[in-house]
Amino acid sequence: MKEKITKLIKNFVKEYEKQDNISTKWGEPLVGFADANDPYILNFKELITPTHKLPMDVLSDASIVIAYFVPFTKELARTNGTPGDISSPEWALAYEETNAMFVNLNEYIISELRKLGYHADISPEASTFDQKILKTIGLIVILQKLLILEPLV
């Protein structure tokens, strides 16, 4: 199942960047899975911010957290290499397009997981960026198998 979810995410990103109105090209996404009850995750309120959501805040029976990282390409990173406080125009556009893609990607992952019989959801704060503490304050995706109670392997 992990491979299936990873493939869904990678394929979504590849297809998304082919859209005519998208100029950003991304590197290959990194996808990870964690036990929703892992002590590190349960410590997010202390590690990140007291308002950070925990898996059980999103789904009371959460069992797995899916996290992904979609990197910018090296070429894009190089456009932002000049010293100063202002990002390159290319970087700024990529930032906007990436955040818009995340909304669509999260909706897609949740939809696909539900079709497979999983209960999946996202923290409403997942796309919230706190300017004061410079951290995202939400979770990406949490899921629980509804019909067959088995771990993802």
mmCIF file of C-alpha atoms in Angstrom:
data_model
loop_
_atom_site.group_PDB
_atom_site.id
_atom_site.type_symbol
_atom_site.label_atom_id
_atom_site.label_comp_id
_atom_site.label_asym_id
_atom_site.label_seq_id
_atom_site.Cartn_x
_atom_site.Cartn_y
_atom_site.Cartn_z
ATOM 1 C CA MET A 1 0.000 0.000 0.000
ATOM 2 C CA LYS A 2 2.865 2.391 0.736
ATOM 3 C CA GLU A 3 4.113 1.956 -2.833
ATOM 4 C CA LYS A 4 0.637 2.641 -4.226
ATOM 5 C CA ILE A 5 0.260 5.864 -2.243
ATOM 6 C CA THR A 6 3.786 6.970 -3.142
ATOM 7 C CA LYS A 7 3.061 6.333 -6.826
ATOM 8 C CA LEU A 8 -0.203 8.303 -6.608
ATOM 9 C CA ILE A 9 1.673 11.311 -5.223
ATOM 10 C CA LYS A 10 4.561 11.124 -7.707
ATOM 11 C CA ASN A 11 2.229 10.726 -10.691
ATOM 12 C CA PHE A 12 0.023 13.596 -9.533
ATOM 13 C CA VAL A 13 3.009 15.968 -9.365
ATOM 14 C CA LYS A 14 4.256 14.883 -12.828
ATOM 15 C CA GLU A 15 0.835 15.428 -14.375
ATOM 16 C CA TYR A 16 0.195 18.688 -12.526
ATOM 17 C CA GLU A 17 3.321 20.348 -13.875
ATOM 18 C CA LYS A 18 2.218 19.555 -17.455
ATOM 19 C CA GLN A 19 -0.674 22.016 -17.203
ATOM 20 C CA ASP A 20 -0.384 24.988 -19.552
ATOM 21 C CA ASN A 21 -0.878 27.490 -16.735
ATOM 22 C CA ILE A 22 1.893 25.980 -14.549
ATOM 23 C CA SER A 23 5.503 26.985 -15.185
ATOM 24 C CA THR A 24 7.132 25.305 -12.158
ATOM 25 C CA LYS A 25 8.941 22.000 -12.547
ATOM 26 C CA TRP A 26 9.472 19.948 -9.397
ATOM 27 C CA GLY A 27 11.896 17.242 -8.373
ATOM 28 C CA GLU A 28 10.710 13.794 -7.367
ATOM 29 C CA PRO A 29 8.535 13.873 -4.242
ATOM 30 C CA LEU A 30 9.712 12.177 -1.061
ATOM 31 C CA VAL A 31 6.925 10.330 0.752
ATOM 32 C CA GLY A 32 6.963 9.026 4.309
ATOM 33 C CA PHE A 33 4.599 7.149 6.593
ATOM 34 C CA ALA A 34 4.481 7.244 10.369
ATOM 35 C CA ASP A 35 2.485 5.730 13.196
ATOM 36 C CA ALA A 36 -0.005 8.378 14.335
ATOM 37 C CA ASN A 37 0.830 7.432 17.934
ATOM 38 C CA ASP A 38 4.582 7.829 17.549
ATOM 39 C CA PRO A 39 5.936 9.743 20.578
ATOM 40 C CA TYR A 40 7.680 12.254 18.298
ATOM 41 C CA ILE A 41 4.410 13.113 16.526
ATOM 42 C CA LEU A 42 2.533 13.261 19.811
ATOM 43 C CA ASN A 43 5.113 15.829 20.968
ATOM 44 C CA PHE A 44 4.370 18.285 18.100
ATOM 45 C CA LYS A 45 2.601 20.749 20.419
ATOM 46 C CA GLU A 46 5.824 21.114 22.421
ATOM 47 C CA LEU A 47 8.186 20.929 19.434
ATOM 48 C CA ILE A 48 6.337 23.232 17.031
ATOM 49 C CA THR A 49 3.569 25.269 18.667
ATOM 50 C CA PRO A 50 0.864 24.608 21.276
ATOM 51 C CA THR A 51 -1.795 25.100 18.585
ATOM 52 C CA HIS A 52 -0.359 22.443 16.241
ATOM 53 C CA LYS A 53 -2.874 19.711 15.448
ATOM 54 C CA LEU A 54 -2.179 16.104 16.399
ATOM 55 C CA PRO A 55 -3.445 13.172 14.317
ATOM 56 C CA MET A 56 -6.276 12.463 16.786
ATOM 57 C CA ASP A 57 -7.407 16.096 16.474
ATOM 58 C CA VAL A 58 -8.139 15.396 12.807
ATOM 59 C CA LEU A 59 -9.420 11.798 13.045
ATOM 60 C CA SER A 60 -10.206 10.314 16.430
ATOM 61 C CA ASP A 61 -9.094 6.864 15.255
ATOM 62 C CA ALA A 62 -6.025 7.978 13.286
ATOM 63 C CA SER A 63 -3.424 5.276 12.755
ATOM 64 C CA ILE A 64 -1.063 6.465 9.998
ATOM 65 C CA VAL A 65 0.285 9.874 9.011
ATOM 66 C CA ILE A 66 1.401 10.439 5.427
ATOM 67 C CA ALA A 67 3.932 13.201 4.883
ATOM 68 C CA TYR A 68 5.390 14.319 1.581
ATOM 69 C CA PHE A 69 7.998 16.796 0.413
ATOM 70 C CA VAL A 70 8.043 18.118 -3.149
ATOM 71 C CA PRO A 71 11.428 19.719 -3.849
ATOM 72 C CA PHE A 72 12.158 22.501 -6.267
ATOM 73 C CA THR A 73 14.609 21.628 -9.046
ATOM 74 C CA LYS A 74 18.277 22.640 -8.735
ATOM 75 C CA GLU A 75 17.759 25.054 -11.620
ATOM 76 C CA LEU A 76 15.004 26.835 -9.737
ATOM 77 C CA ALA A 77 17.052 26.913 -6.539
ATOM 78 C CA ARG A 78 19.911 28.583 -8.429
ATOM 79 C CA THR A 79 17.616 31.458 -9.477
ATOM 80 C CA ASN A 80 17.378 32.374 -5.812
ATOM 81 C CA GLY A 81 21.121 32.514 -5.270
ATOM 82 C CA THR A 82 21.607 36.258 -5.126
ATOM 83 C CA PRO A 83 22.127 37.697 -1.655
ATOM 84 C CA GLY A 84 19.309 39.788 -0.261
ATOM 85 C CA ASP A 85 15.909 39.567 1.312
ATOM 86 C CA ILE A 86 13.866 39.265 -1.872
ATOM 87 C CA SER A 87 13.380 35.976 -3.679
ATOM 88 C CA SER A 88 13.779 35.651 -7.420
ATOM 89 C CA PRO A 89 10.592 36.081 -9.495
ATOM 90 C CA GLU A 90 10.881 32.419 -10.522
ATOM 91 C CA TRP A 91 11.112 31.299 -6.883
ATOM 92 C CA ALA A 92 8.154 33.453 -5.843
ATOM 93 C CA LEU A 93 6.005 32.033 -8.661
ATOM 94 C CA ALA A 94 7.083 28.468 -7.798
ATOM 95 C CA TYR A 95 6.163 29.071 -4.160
ATOM 96 C CA GLU A 96 2.653 30.180 -5.159
ATOM 97 C CA GLU A 97 2.175 27.349 -7.664
ATOM 98 C CA THR A 98 3.456 24.772 -5.169
ATOM 99 C CA ASN A 99 1.086 25.850 -2.414
ATOM 100 C CA ALA A 100 -1.822 25.761 -4.887
ATOM 101 C CA MET A 101 -0.755 22.288 -6.001
ATOM 102 C CA PHE A 102 -0.675 21.048 -2.384
ATOM 103 C CA VAL A 103 -4.366 21.885 -1.950
ATOM 104 C CA ASN A 104 -5.225 19.849 -5.057
ATOM 105 C CA LEU A 105 -2.830 17.035 -4.168
ATOM 106 C CA ASN A 106 -4.253 16.685 -0.660
ATOM 107 C CA GLU A 107 -7.801 16.532 -2.016
ATOM 108 C CA TYR A 108 -6.700 13.921 -4.570
ATOM 109 C CA ILE A 109 -4.920 11.721 -2.008
ATOM 110 C CA ILE A 110 -7.913 11.823 0.335
ATOM 111 C CA SER A 111 -10.314 10.993 -2.495
ATOM 112 C CA GLU A 112 -8.200 8.057 -3.709
ATOM 113 C CA LEU A 113 -7.757 6.670 -0.197
ATOM 114 C CA ARG A 114 -11.480 6.853 0.478
ATOM 115 C CA LYS A 115 -12.141 4.928 -2.749
ATOM 116 C CA LEU A 116 -9.874 2.196 -1.351
ATOM 117 C CA GLY A 117 -11.873 2.004 1.887
ATOM 118 C CA TYR A 118 -9.686 4.211 4.060
ATOM 119 C CA HIS A 119 -10.876 7.029 6.259
ATOM 120 C CA ALA A 120 -8.651 9.981 5.391
ATOM 121 C CA ASP A 121 -8.655 13.661 6.192
ATOM 122 C CA ILE A 122 -6.445 16.709 6.459
ATOM 123 C CA SER A 123 -6.033 19.303 9.135
ATOM 124 C CA PRO A 124 -7.623 22.584 7.992
ATOM 125 C CA GLU A 125 -4.413 24.252 9.182
ATOM 126 C CA ALA A 126 -2.208 22.132 6.899
ATOM 127 C CA SER A 127 -1.703 25.016 4.505
ATOM 128 C CA THR A 128 -1.493 27.686 7.188
ATOM 129 C CA PHE A 129 1.884 29.320 7.633
ATOM 130 C CA ASP A 130 2.344 31.316 10.808
ATOM 131 C CA GLN A 131 4.425 34.386 9.882
ATOM 132 C CA LYS A 132 5.373 35.060 13.505
ATOM 133 C CA ILE A 133 6.897 31.655 14.197
ATOM 134 C CA LEU A 134 7.713 30.771 10.558
ATOM 135 C CA LYS A 135 6.180 27.279 10.770
ATOM 136 C CA THR A 136 3.320 25.392 9.188
ATOM 137 C CA ILE A 137 0.870 24.462 11.914
ATOM 138 C CA GLY A 138 -1.108 21.571 10.447
ATOM 139 C CA LEU A 139 -0.887 17.947 9.425
ATOM 140 C CA ILE A 140 -0.895 16.651 5.883
ATOM 141 C CA VAL A 141 -2.972 13.464 5.733
ATOM 142 C CA ILE A 142 -4.040 10.895 8.277
ATOM 143 C CA LEU A 143 -5.747 7.626 7.451
ATOM 144 C CA GLN A 144 -7.386 4.639 9.057
ATOM 145 C CA LYS A 145 -8.456 1.431 7.316
ATOM 146 C CA LEU A 146 -12.206 1.028 7.793
ATOM 147 C CA LEU A 147 -12.917 -2.427 6.469
ATOM 148 C CA ILE A 148 -9.734 -4.418 6.953
ATOM 149 C CA LEU A 149 -7.801 -3.459 10.060
ATOM 150 C CA GLU A 150 -4.247 -4.089 8.994
ATOM 151 C CA PRO A 151 -1.086 -2.020 8.966
ATOM 152 C CA LEU A 152 0.162 -0.462 5.749
ATOM 153 C CA VAL A 153 3.014 -2.568 4.372
#
